[in-house]
Amino acid sequence: MEEALANQLQSSLLPLLQGQMNTLFQALDPAGLRNQPRPKLSLVLQTQAELDDSLDQITYLTATLCPDLATQPHRTDDHGLKRFKSCRLYRLKANVELVLPWRMCEIFEAADKLIQKMELSSAPSIPGSPEIESLDKSLHVAVLGALDTIKTMANCLQASELVIAQDLWKSSRLAIENQLQSIIENLNLSMINRLNLEQALKEKFLGQSVIQLAKLTLPIFKLSKIFFSKVSKRGLAQERLPIHTEISSQQVDILAVSADLVAEDLQQLKILLESANQRTGEATSAKFIKIAKSLQTGFETPLFLILMYFIPLIPDTDGLHRQKYYQNCFVHKHSDTKSVLFQFERRSWNCMESELGPLTFTCTWQHLCSFPVATNGKLID
């Protein structure tokens, strides 16, 4: 029964919903509404009724497929449930009951504003009106959001467990990128804003000890960025992994929140650097060392799960030896991360005591200091 319901959702209802979304968006094109208001509005009403019917069916099937999961969303004993593990069903249910209705409200609110603004029943609207273009763009964004939600729902049933886990990483990866960029800018005195010199000088790292400590953090941020990039959809997650493994839902959830935990630790590290720069007394060597140890754990747990459950299942075809490539890659990253964090712990005490000696930073990735950094908020994989 579960397989039949999942197949109906995956192969019939979700593609149907996707097609209806696209039909609605095309029917609401301002040029078409202006030239053929009556047939276009009739198509909108017809599509809305079809959408309501599809949503009712999806809601019913999901409720049947996913019983109340509130008491067991992170099961440790569902290794053998294949694509019906609680981590998958919980995400599917949440998207159907919470995210998708919110997305649909966004679409219909945007559509209503667009139709009202075009005043189709009175004087024709001005072609190319900036306000109408803005409303059309808002509608487009709302539809794209709904289509992304539909894709997420489909992934709950058909994507690998690694794809499901790293689906929540996007905001954390961007946060790590922005944190790294901020530290680089605060180390660069040539980027001082002369129009607000006093504020700029407060933000820049000026003391020699703080500058040395901030430089020590750069490889930590860069290794963090590279690690999650290497696991993401442009890395390991794009490999032809099986849909299900022997990993439990609890372990999938641990992997899913790993990027958030690392990003939070890095944010605290950045805040401590700023406190040390402002000499507020909040930054101590003990706090820096505590964050370093937390980061060490933050990387070891997801790395263990990746090496245990995913890399051994990568199919080795055409002599590419992908398993060996990823295994060596992640083992080397782990070794580099341990080395970087160990040296950071060792040197942070001296930095805070202003007793720095020559900076002797040994890392097998010497090129990290020249790793490209995005300046427009986009991730560089």
mmCIF file of C-alpha atoms in Angstrom:
data_model
loop_
_atom_site.group_PDB
_atom_site.id
_atom_site.type_symbol
_atom_site.label_atom_id
_atom_site.label_comp_id
_atom_site.label_asym_id
_atom_site.label_seq_id
_atom_site.Cartn_x
_atom_site.Cartn_y
_atom_site.Cartn_z
ATOM 1 C CA MET A 1 0.000 0.000 0.000
ATOM 2 C CA GLU A 2 2.808 2.418 0.906
ATOM 3 C CA GLU A 3 4.534 1.828 -2.424
ATOM 4 C CA ALA A 4 1.293 2.442 -4.345
ATOM 5 C CA LEU A 5 0.629 5.710 -2.516
ATOM 6 C CA ALA A 6 4.221 6.899 -2.936
ATOM 7 C CA ASN A 7 4.182 6.037 -6.650
ATOM 8 C CA GLN A 8 0.892 7.887 -7.159
ATOM 9 C CA LEU A 9 2.329 10.988 -5.511
ATOM 10 C CA GLN A 10 5.662 10.783 -7.279
ATOM 11 C CA SER A 11 4.595 9.849 -10.807
ATOM 12 C CA SER A 12 1.101 11.356 -11.051
ATOM 13 C CA LEU A 13 -0.029 13.998 -8.566
ATOM 14 C CA LEU A 14 3.176 16.001 -8.098
ATOM 15 C CA PRO A 15 3.897 16.276 -11.872
ATOM 16 C CA LEU A 16 0.230 17.223 -12.381
ATOM 17 C CA LEU A 17 0.501 19.945 -9.738
ATOM 18 C CA GLN A 18 3.697 21.209 -11.348
ATOM 19 C CA GLY A 19 1.994 21.447 -14.734
ATOM 20 C CA GLN A 20 -0.994 23.288 -13.261
ATOM 21 C CA MET A 21 1.350 25.824 -11.634
ATOM 22 C CA ASN A 22 2.987 26.526 -14.981
ATOM 23 C CA THR A 23 -0.405 26.820 -16.708
ATOM 24 C CA LEU A 24 -1.576 29.339 -14.100
ATOM 25 C CA PHE A 25 1.573 31.420 -14.470
ATOM 26 C CA GLN A 26 1.266 31.494 -18.265
ATOM 27 C CA ALA A 27 -2.422 32.463 -18.039
ATOM 28 C CA LEU A 28 -1.468 35.418 -15.819
ATOM 29 C CA ASP A 29 1.047 36.843 -18.277
ATOM 30 C CA PRO A 30 0.237 40.604 -18.399
ATOM 31 C CA ALA A 31 0.408 40.793 -22.211
ATOM 32 C CA GLY A 32 -2.016 37.893 -22.598
ATOM 33 C CA LEU A 33 -4.387 39.267 -19.967
ATOM 34 C CA ARG A 34 -4.368 42.654 -21.683
ATOM 35 C CA ASN A 35 -5.083 41.245 -25.173
ATOM 36 C CA GLN A 36 -7.433 38.377 -24.221
ATOM 37 C CA PRO A 37 -8.811 39.154 -20.753
ATOM 38 C CA ARG A 38 -11.939 36.963 -20.890
ATOM 39 C CA PRO A 39 -10.383 33.635 -22.037
ATOM 40 C CA LYS A 40 -7.304 34.174 -19.863
ATOM 41 C CA LEU A 41 -9.354 34.846 -16.716
ATOM 42 C CA SER A 42 -11.551 31.817 -17.511
ATOM 43 C CA LEU A 43 -8.379 29.700 -17.728
ATOM 44 C CA VAL A 44 -7.208 31.102 -14.400
ATOM 45 C CA LEU A 45 -10.489 30.125 -12.713
ATOM 46 C CA GLN A 46 -10.432 26.661 -14.292
ATOM 47 C CA THR A 47 -6.805 26.083 -13.270
ATOM 48 C CA GLN A 48 -7.500 27.283 -9.737
ATOM 49 C CA ALA A 49 -10.266 24.686 -9.393
ATOM 50 C CA GLU A 50 -7.923 21.977 -10.726
ATOM 51 C CA LEU A 51 -5.221 23.076 -8.302
ATOM 52 C CA ASP A 52 -7.638 22.841 -5.378
ATOM 53 C CA ASP A 53 -8.564 19.293 -6.414
ATOM 54 C CA SER A 54 -4.914 18.240 -6.767
ATOM 55 C CA LEU A 55 -4.005 19.743 -3.410
ATOM 56 C CA ASP A 56 -6.886 17.896 -1.727
ATOM 57 C CA GLN A 57 -5.712 14.590 -3.212
ATOM 58 C CA ILE A 58 -2.085 15.223 -2.210
ATOM 59 C CA THR A 59 -3.126 16.138 1.316
ATOM 60 C CA TYR A 60 -5.266 13.008 1.650
ATOM 61 C CA LEU A 61 -2.591 10.662 0.294
ATOM 62 C CA THR A 62 0.090 12.225 2.468
ATOM 63 C CA ALA A 63 -2.052 11.893 5.588
ATOM 64 C CA THR A 64 -2.526 8.210 4.759
ATOM 65 C CA LEU A 65 1.121 7.625 3.936
ATOM 66 C CA CYS A 66 2.457 9.669 6.855
ATOM 67 C CA PRO A 67 0.590 9.033 10.129
ATOM 68 C CA ASP A 68 1.246 11.237 13.136
ATOM 69 C CA LEU A 69 5.035 11.498 13.309
ATOM 70 C CA ALA A 70 5.240 14.023 16.151
ATOM 71 C CA THR A 71 6.284 11.377 18.661
ATOM 72 C CA GLN A 72 8.933 9.744 16.457
ATOM 73 C CA PRO A 73 10.421 12.120 13.872
ATOM 74 C CA HIS A 74 14.014 11.019 14.533
ATOM 75 C CA ARG A 75 13.876 7.231 14.788
ATOM 76 C CA THR A 76 17.038 5.251 15.440
ATOM 77 C CA ASP A 77 15.584 1.866 14.455
ATOM 78 C CA ASP A 78 14.301 2.443 10.913
ATOM 79 C CA HIS A 79 17.420 1.394 8.987
ATOM 80 C CA GLY A 80 15.442 -1.150 6.969
ATOM 81 C CA LEU A 81 12.411 0.965 6.064
ATOM 82 C CA LYS A 82 14.038 2.082 2.797
ATOM 83 C CA ARG A 83 12.298 5.180 1.396
ATOM 84 C CA PHE A 84 9.690 5.176 4.160
ATOM 85 C CA LYS A 85 12.009 6.165 6.999
ATOM 86 C CA SER A 86 10.610 8.756 9.385
ATOM 87 C CA CYS A 87 13.080 11.441 8.227
ATOM 88 C CA ARG A 88 11.588 11.258 4.712
ATOM 89 C CA LEU A 89 7.935 11.055 5.767
ATOM 90 C CA TYR A 90 8.349 13.827 8.324
ATOM 91 C CA ARG A 91 9.772 16.195 5.686
ATOM 92 C CA LEU A 92 7.078 15.234 3.185
ATOM 93 C CA LYS A 93 4.295 15.836 5.696
ATOM 94 C CA ALA A 94 5.768 19.179 6.791
ATOM 95 C CA ASN A 95 6.031 20.400 3.202
ATOM 96 C CA VAL A 96 2.491 19.314 2.331
ATOM 97 C CA GLU A 97 0.831 20.695 5.467
ATOM 98 C CA LEU A 98 2.927 23.813 6.134
ATOM 99 C CA VAL A 99 5.155 24.937 3.281
ATOM 100 C CA LEU A 100 2.974 24.251 0.237
ATOM 101 C CA PRO A 101 -0.166 26.049 1.581
ATOM 102 C CA TRP A 102 1.992 29.063 2.391
ATOM 103 C CA ARG A 103 3.443 28.993 -1.129
ATOM 104 C CA MET A 104 -0.038 28.766 -2.656
ATOM 105 C CA CYS A 105 -1.208 31.760 -0.618
ATOM 106 C CA GLU A 106 1.753 33.731 -1.978
ATOM 107 C CA ILE A 107 0.782 32.826 -5.546
ATOM 108 C CA PHE A 108 -2.883 33.764 -5.226
ATOM 109 C CA GLU A 109 -2.148 36.981 -3.344
ATOM 110 C CA ALA A 110 0.316 38.015 -6.049
ATOM 111 C CA ALA A 111 -2.158 37.010 -8.798
ATOM 112 C CA ASP A 112 -4.983 38.970 -7.172
ATOM 113 C CA LYS A 113 -2.837 42.115 -6.898
ATOM 114 C CA LEU A 114 -1.756 41.792 -10.527
ATOM 115 C CA ILE A 115 -5.308 41.362 -11.840
ATOM 116 C CA GLN A 116 -6.617 44.212 -9.708
ATOM 117 C CA LYS A 117 -3.851 46.533 -10.870
ATOM 118 C CA MET A 118 -4.471 45.786 -14.539
ATOM 119 C CA GLU A 119 -8.104 46.997 -14.183
ATOM 120 C CA LEU A 120 -9.267 44.724 -16.974
ATOM 121 C CA SER A 121 -12.921 45.694 -16.560
ATOM 122 C CA SER A 122 -12.287 49.435 -17.109
ATOM 123 C CA ALA A 123 -9.628 51.423 -18.913
ATOM 124 C CA PRO A 124 -6.778 49.273 -20.202
ATOM 125 C CA SER A 125 -3.571 49.374 -18.208
ATOM 126 C CA ILE A 126 -0.460 50.974 -19.590
ATOM 127 C CA PRO A 127 1.823 48.423 -21.298
ATOM 128 C CA GLY A 128 5.185 48.135 -19.606
ATOM 129 C CA SER A 129 4.002 49.818 -16.415
ATOM 130 C CA PRO A 130 6.776 49.521 -13.754
ATOM 131 C CA GLU A 131 4.211 48.610 -11.101
ATOM 132 C CA ILE A 132 2.708 45.825 -13.217
ATOM 133 C CA GLU A 133 6.198 44.542 -14.064
ATOM 134 C CA SER A 134 6.998 44.465 -10.346
ATOM 135 C CA LEU A 135 3.794 42.531 -9.550
ATOM 136 C CA ASP A 136 4.507 40.095 -12.388
ATOM 137 C CA LYS A 137 7.991 39.544 -10.976
ATOM 138 C CA SER A 138 6.515 38.892 -7.512
ATOM 139 C CA LEU A 139 4.166 36.323 -9.038
ATOM 140 C CA HIS A 140 7.091 34.683 -10.833
ATOM 141 C CA VAL A 141 9.069 34.435 -7.578
ATOM 142 C CA ALA A 142 6.038 32.929 -5.797
ATOM 143 C CA VAL A 143 5.545 30.309 -8.526
ATOM 144 C CA LEU A 144 9.256 29.408 -8.488
ATOM 145 C CA GLY A 145 9.025 28.967 -4.704
ATOM 146 C CA ALA A 146 6.059 26.607 -5.092
ATOM 147 C CA LEU A 147 7.816 24.607 -7.825
ATOM 148 C CA ASP A 148 10.874 24.295 -5.579
ATOM 149 C CA THR A 149 8.630 22.974 -2.795
ATOM 150 C CA ILE A 150 7.143 20.397 -5.170
ATOM 151 C CA LYS A 151 10.667 19.291 -6.088
ATOM 152 C CA THR A 152 11.534 18.981 -2.393
ATOM 153 C CA MET A 153 8.423 16.854 -1.843
ATOM 154 C CA ALA A 154 9.375 14.585 -4.739
ATOM 155 C CA ASN A 155 12.914 14.273 -3.353
ATOM 156 C CA CYS A 156 11.466 12.987 -0.085
ATOM 157 C CA LEU A 157 10.427 9.871 -2.012
ATOM 158 C CA GLN A 158 13.037 9.511 -4.738
ATOM 159 C CA ALA A 159 16.310 11.266 -3.825
ATOM 160 C CA SER A 160 19.240 9.778 -1.927
ATOM 161 C CA GLU A 161 19.403 10.313 1.806
ATOM 162 C CA LEU A 162 22.462 12.511 1.339
ATOM 163 C CA VAL A 163 20.492 14.858 -0.948
ATOM 164 C CA ILE A 164 17.728 15.009 1.658
ATOM 165 C CA ALA A 165 20.213 15.785 4.437
ATOM 166 C CA GLN A 166 22.036 18.569 2.615
ATOM 167 C CA ASP A 167 18.833 20.185 1.326
ATOM 168 C CA LEU A 168 18.936 22.455 4.401
ATOM 169 C CA TRP A 169 22.549 23.537 3.935
ATOM 170 C CA LYS A 170 22.109 26.406 1.503
ATOM 171 C CA SER A 171 21.605 29.194 4.042
ATOM 172 C CA SER A 172 24.378 27.867 6.284
ATOM 173 C CA ARG A 173 26.836 27.652 3.404
ATOM 174 C CA LEU A 174 26.014 31.219 2.419
ATOM 175 C CA ALA A 175 26.468 32.307 6.052
ATOM 176 C CA ILE A 176 29.941 30.716 6.131
ATOM 177 C CA GLU A 177 30.779 32.494 2.864
ATOM 178 C CA ASN A 178 29.669 35.842 4.272
ATOM 179 C CA GLN A 179 31.558 35.307 7.534
ATOM 180 C CA LEU A 180 34.751 34.571 5.633
ATOM 181 C CA GLN A 181 34.273 37.614 3.422
ATOM 182 C CA SER A 182 33.694 39.810 6.484
ATOM 183 C CA ILE A 183 36.935 38.704 8.145
ATOM 184 C CA ILE A 184 38.912 39.272 4.939
ATOM 185 C CA GLU A 185 37.452 42.774 4.631
ATOM 186 C CA ASN A 186 38.245 43.574 8.272
ATOM 187 C CA LEU A 187 41.851 42.551 7.647
ATOM 188 C CA ASN A 188 42.094 44.792 4.597
ATOM 189 C CA LEU A 189 42.834 48.355 5.706
ATOM 190 C CA SER A 190 42.724 49.572 2.102
ATOM 191 C CA MET A 191 38.938 49.030 2.096
ATOM 192 C CA ILE A 192 38.220 51.643 4.784
ATOM 193 C CA ASN A 193 35.153 53.768 4.083
ATOM 194 C CA ARG A 194 36.479 57.318 4.370
ATOM 195 C CA LEU A 195 32.957 58.746 4.538
ATOM 196 C CA ASN A 196 32.456 56.974 7.854
ATOM 197 C CA LEU A 197 36.014 56.688 9.061
ATOM 198 C CA GLU A 198 35.286 56.347 12.784
ATOM 199 C CA GLN A 199 32.883 53.428 12.315
ATOM 200 C CA ALA A 200 35.170 51.779 9.764
ATOM 201 C CA LEU A 201 38.129 51.890 12.136
ATOM 202 C CA LYS A 202 36.032 50.222 14.841
ATOM 203 C CA GLU A 203 35.279 47.317 12.503
ATOM 204 C CA LYS A 204 38.784 46.823 11.100
ATOM 205 C CA PHE A 205 41.205 44.526 12.891
ATOM 206 C CA LEU A 206 43.946 46.919 14.057
ATOM 207 C CA GLY A 207 45.850 45.333 16.950
ATOM 208 C CA GLN A 208 48.730 43.071 15.920
ATOM 209 C CA SER A 209 47.520 40.217 18.131
ATOM 210 C CA VAL A 210 43.996 40.392 16.724
ATOM 211 C CA ILE A 211 45.316 40.551 13.158
ATOM 212 C CA GLN A 212 47.439 37.446 13.710
ATOM 213 C CA LEU A 213 44.520 35.618 15.341
ATOM 214 C CA ALA A 214 42.155 36.605 12.521
ATOM 215 C CA LYS A 215 44.651 35.299 9.959
ATOM 216 C CA LEU A 216 44.754 32.016 11.845
ATOM 217 C CA THR A 217 40.974 31.683 11.424
ATOM 218 C CA LEU A 218 41.000 32.070 7.634
ATOM 219 C CA PRO A 219 41.951 28.429 6.904
ATOM 220 C CA ILE A 220 39.232 27.308 9.341
ATOM 221 C CA PHE A 221 36.562 29.236 7.443
ATOM 222 C CA LYS A 222 37.917 28.134 4.070
ATOM 223 C CA LEU A 223 38.101 24.452 5.027
ATOM 224 C CA SER A 224 34.535 24.664 6.354
ATOM 225 C CA LYS A 225 33.370 26.173 3.082
ATOM 226 C CA ILE A 226 35.182 23.529 1.016
ATOM 227 C CA PHE A 227 33.936 20.620 3.139
ATOM 228 C CA PHE A 228 30.232 21.390 2.723
ATOM 229 C CA SER A 229 30.726 22.318 -0.921
ATOM 230 C CA LYS A 230 32.355 18.933 -1.556
ATOM 231 C CA VAL A 231 29.348 17.133 -0.051
ATOM 232 C CA SER A 232 26.727 19.296 -1.772
ATOM 233 C CA LYS A 233 24.816 18.766 -5.011
ATOM 234 C CA ARG A 234 27.906 19.780 -6.972
ATOM 235 C CA GLY A 235 29.999 17.194 -5.163
ATOM 236 C CA LEU A 236 29.271 13.879 -3.515
ATOM 237 C CA ALA A 237 25.482 14.342 -3.556
ATOM 238 C CA GLN A 238 25.471 14.380 -7.363
ATOM 239 C CA GLU A 239 26.945 10.890 -7.568
ATOM 240 C CA ARG A 240 24.631 7.984 -8.423
ATOM 241 C CA LEU A 241 23.980 7.006 -4.841
ATOM 242 C CA PRO A 242 21.174 4.527 -4.023
ATOM 243 C CA ILE A 243 17.910 6.007 -2.770
ATOM 244 C CA HIS A 244 18.273 4.344 0.625
ATOM 245 C CA THR A 245 21.123 3.036 2.783
ATOM 246 C CA GLU A 246 21.437 1.499 6.239
ATOM 247 C CA ILE A 247 21.585 4.948 7.857
ATOM 248 C CA SER A 248 18.852 5.756 10.410
ATOM 249 C CA SER A 249 16.589 8.805 10.425
ATOM 250 C CA GLN A 250 18.342 10.166 13.496
ATOM 251 C CA GLN A 251 21.680 9.994 11.682
ATOM 252 C CA VAL A 252 20.225 11.698 8.592
ATOM 253 C CA ASP A 253 18.977 14.518 10.832
ATOM 254 C CA ILE A 254 22.397 14.801 12.494
ATOM 255 C CA LEU A 255 23.925 15.193 9.048
ATOM 256 C CA ALA A 256 21.219 17.698 8.075
ATOM 257 C CA VAL A 257 21.968 20.065 10.984
ATOM 258 C CA SER A 258 25.768 19.733 10.767
ATOM 259 C CA ALA A 259 26.181 22.771 8.502
ATOM 260 C CA ASP A 260 24.038 24.876 10.856
ATOM 261 C CA LEU A 261 26.147 23.874 13.865
ATOM 262 C CA VAL A 262 29.431 24.661 12.104
ATOM 263 C CA ALA A 263 28.052 27.996 10.844
ATOM 264 C CA GLU A 264 26.964 28.892 14.389
ATOM 265 C CA ASP A 265 30.420 28.080 15.775
ATOM 266 C CA LEU A 266 32.063 30.164 13.062
ATOM 267 C CA GLN A 267 29.720 33.055 13.814
ATOM 268 C CA GLN A 268 30.722 32.879 17.482
ATOM 269 C CA LEU A 269 34.357 32.831 16.399
ATOM 270 C CA LYS A 270 33.797 35.975 14.329
ATOM 271 C CA ILE A 271 32.053 37.687 17.271
ATOM 272 C CA LEU A 272 34.966 36.828 19.563
ATOM 273 C CA LEU A 273 37.414 38.332 17.079
ATOM 274 C CA GLU A 274 35.377 41.530 17.006
ATOM 275 C CA SER A 275 35.267 41.604 20.823
ATOM 276 C CA ALA A 276 39.017 41.101 20.989
ATOM 277 C CA ASN A 277 39.481 43.934 18.517
ATOM 278 C CA GLN A 278 37.333 46.273 20.609
ATOM 279 C CA ARG A 279 39.007 45.139 23.852
ATOM 280 C CA THR A 280 35.685 44.584 25.631
ATOM 281 C CA GLY A 281 37.136 41.845 27.816
ATOM 282 C CA GLU A 282 34.659 39.278 26.466
ATOM 283 C CA ALA A 283 37.211 37.460 24.298
ATOM 284 C CA THR A 284 39.431 35.012 26.153
ATOM 285 C CA SER A 285 41.730 32.239 24.997
ATOM 286 C CA ALA A 286 39.485 29.720 26.783
ATOM 287 C CA LYS A 287 36.505 30.798 24.646
ATOM 288 C CA PHE A 288 38.495 30.538 21.439
ATOM 289 C CA ILE A 289 39.712 27.065 22.394
ATOM 290 C CA LYS A 290 36.167 25.965 23.301
ATOM 291 C CA ILE A 291 34.925 26.944 19.838
ATOM 292 C CA ALA A 292 37.847 25.138 18.187
ATOM 293 C CA LYS A 293 36.982 21.920 20.038
ATOM 294 C CA SER A 294 33.312 22.289 19.129
ATOM 295 C CA LEU A 295 34.259 22.697 15.459
ATOM 296 C CA GLN A 296 36.387 19.558 15.652
ATOM 297 C CA THR A 297 33.340 17.569 16.803
ATOM 298 C CA GLY A 298 31.169 19.372 14.259
ATOM 299 C CA PHE A 299 33.259 17.995 11.413
ATOM 300 C CA GLU A 300 33.999 14.527 12.784
ATOM 301 C CA THR A 301 30.355 13.451 13.109
ATOM 302 C CA PRO A 302 29.207 14.176 9.531
ATOM 303 C CA LEU A 303 32.517 12.886 8.159
ATOM 304 C CA PHE A 304 32.018 9.562 9.954
ATOM 305 C CA LEU A 305 28.487 9.213 8.534
ATOM 306 C CA ILE A 306 29.657 10.056 5.013
ATOM 307 C CA LEU A 307 32.540 7.582 5.122
ATOM 308 C CA MET A 308 30.361 4.880 6.692
ATOM 309 C CA TYR A 309 27.140 5.055 4.694
ATOM 310 C CA PHE A 310 27.625 6.882 1.386
ATOM 311 C CA ILE A 311 31.113 6.650 -0.091
ATOM 312 C CA PRO A 312 31.172 2.804 -0.054
ATOM 313 C CA LEU A 313 27.984 2.815 -2.173
ATOM 314 C CA ILE A 314 29.295 5.027 -4.980
ATOM 315 C CA PRO A 315 29.327 2.847 -8.117
ATOM 316 C CA ASP A 316 32.820 2.550 -9.590
ATOM 317 C CA THR A 317 32.308 2.602 -13.349
ATOM 318 C CA ASP A 318 34.574 3.088 -16.347
ATOM 319 C CA GLY A 319 37.650 2.810 -14.162
ATOM 320 C CA LEU A 320 37.004 6.173 -12.523
ATOM 321 C CA HIS A 321 37.511 4.845 -8.977
ATOM 322 C CA ARG A 322 35.157 7.457 -7.522
ATOM 323 C CA GLN A 323 35.021 5.732 -4.151
ATOM 324 C CA LYS A 324 38.766 6.000 -3.681
ATOM 325 C CA TYR A 325 38.764 9.603 -4.875
ATOM 326 C CA TYR A 326 36.151 10.729 -2.344
ATOM 327 C CA GLN A 327 37.610 8.634 0.459
ATOM 328 C CA ASN A 328 41.063 10.162 -0.008
ATOM 329 C CA CYS A 329 39.586 13.620 -0.429
ATOM 330 C CA PHE A 330 37.612 13.553 2.827
ATOM 331 C CA VAL A 331 40.365 11.846 4.819
ATOM 332 C CA HIS A 332 42.826 14.548 3.726
ATOM 333 C CA LYS A 333 40.311 17.283 4.532
ATOM 334 C CA HIS A 334 39.824 15.804 7.988
ATOM 335 C CA SER A 335 43.578 15.690 8.556
ATOM 336 C CA ASP A 336 43.968 19.297 7.429
ATOM 337 C CA THR A 337 41.069 20.452 9.588
ATOM 338 C CA LYS A 338 42.504 18.744 12.677
ATOM 339 C CA SER A 339 45.892 20.344 12.005
ATOM 340 C CA VAL A 340 44.396 23.806 11.489
ATOM 341 C CA LEU A 341 42.246 23.615 14.626
ATOM 342 C CA PHE A 342 45.085 22.210 16.748
ATOM 343 C CA GLN A 343 47.411 25.023 15.719
ATOM 344 C CA PHE A 344 44.647 27.568 16.276
ATOM 345 C CA GLU A 345 44.139 26.294 19.831
ATOM 346 C CA ARG A 346 47.889 26.362 20.483
ATOM 347 C CA ARG A 347 48.391 29.844 19.114
ATOM 348 C CA SER A 348 45.210 31.488 20.415
ATOM 349 C CA TRP A 349 46.594 31.613 23.950
ATOM 350 C CA ASN A 350 49.714 33.440 22.785
ATOM 351 C CA CYS A 351 47.676 35.764 20.595
ATOM 352 C CA MET A 352 45.447 36.800 23.459
ATOM 353 C CA GLU A 353 48.497 37.349 25.660
ATOM 354 C CA SER A 354 50.184 39.406 22.898
ATOM 355 C CA GLU A 355 53.208 37.118 22.907
ATOM 356 C CA LEU A 356 53.133 35.996 19.281
ATOM 357 C CA GLY A 357 56.210 34.517 17.739
ATOM 358 C CA PRO A 358 56.789 34.065 14.025
ATOM 359 C CA LEU A 359 53.697 32.686 12.355
ATOM 360 C CA THR A 360 54.470 29.092 11.377
ATOM 361 C CA PHE A 361 51.282 27.659 9.931
ATOM 362 C CA THR A 362 51.667 24.216 8.407
ATOM 363 C CA CYS A 363 48.846 22.937 6.237
ATOM 364 C CA THR A 364 49.036 20.646 3.231
ATOM 365 C CA TRP A 365 46.656 22.995 1.422
ATOM 366 C CA GLN A 366 49.037 25.924 1.005
ATOM 367 C CA HIS A 367 46.780 27.448 -1.632
ATOM 368 C CA LEU A 368 43.974 28.073 0.875
ATOM 369 C CA CYS A 369 45.130 31.624 1.496
ATOM 370 C CA SER A 370 44.369 32.463 -2.126
ATOM 371 C CA PHE A 371 41.029 30.640 -2.283
ATOM 372 C CA PRO A 372 38.505 32.759 -4.260
ATOM 373 C CA VAL A 373 35.847 34.572 -2.237
ATOM 374 C CA ALA A 374 32.512 35.716 -3.618
ATOM 375 C CA THR A 375 31.770 39.408 -3.273
ATOM 376 C CA ASN A 376 28.200 39.340 -4.544
ATOM 377 C CA GLY A 377 26.757 36.915 -1.995
ATOM 378 C CA LYS A 378 26.935 33.924 -4.327
ATOM 379 C CA LEU A 379 28.605 30.695 -3.383
ATOM 380 C CA ILE A 380 31.718 29.579 -5.220
ATOM 381 C CA ASP A 381 31.960 25.798 -5.313
#
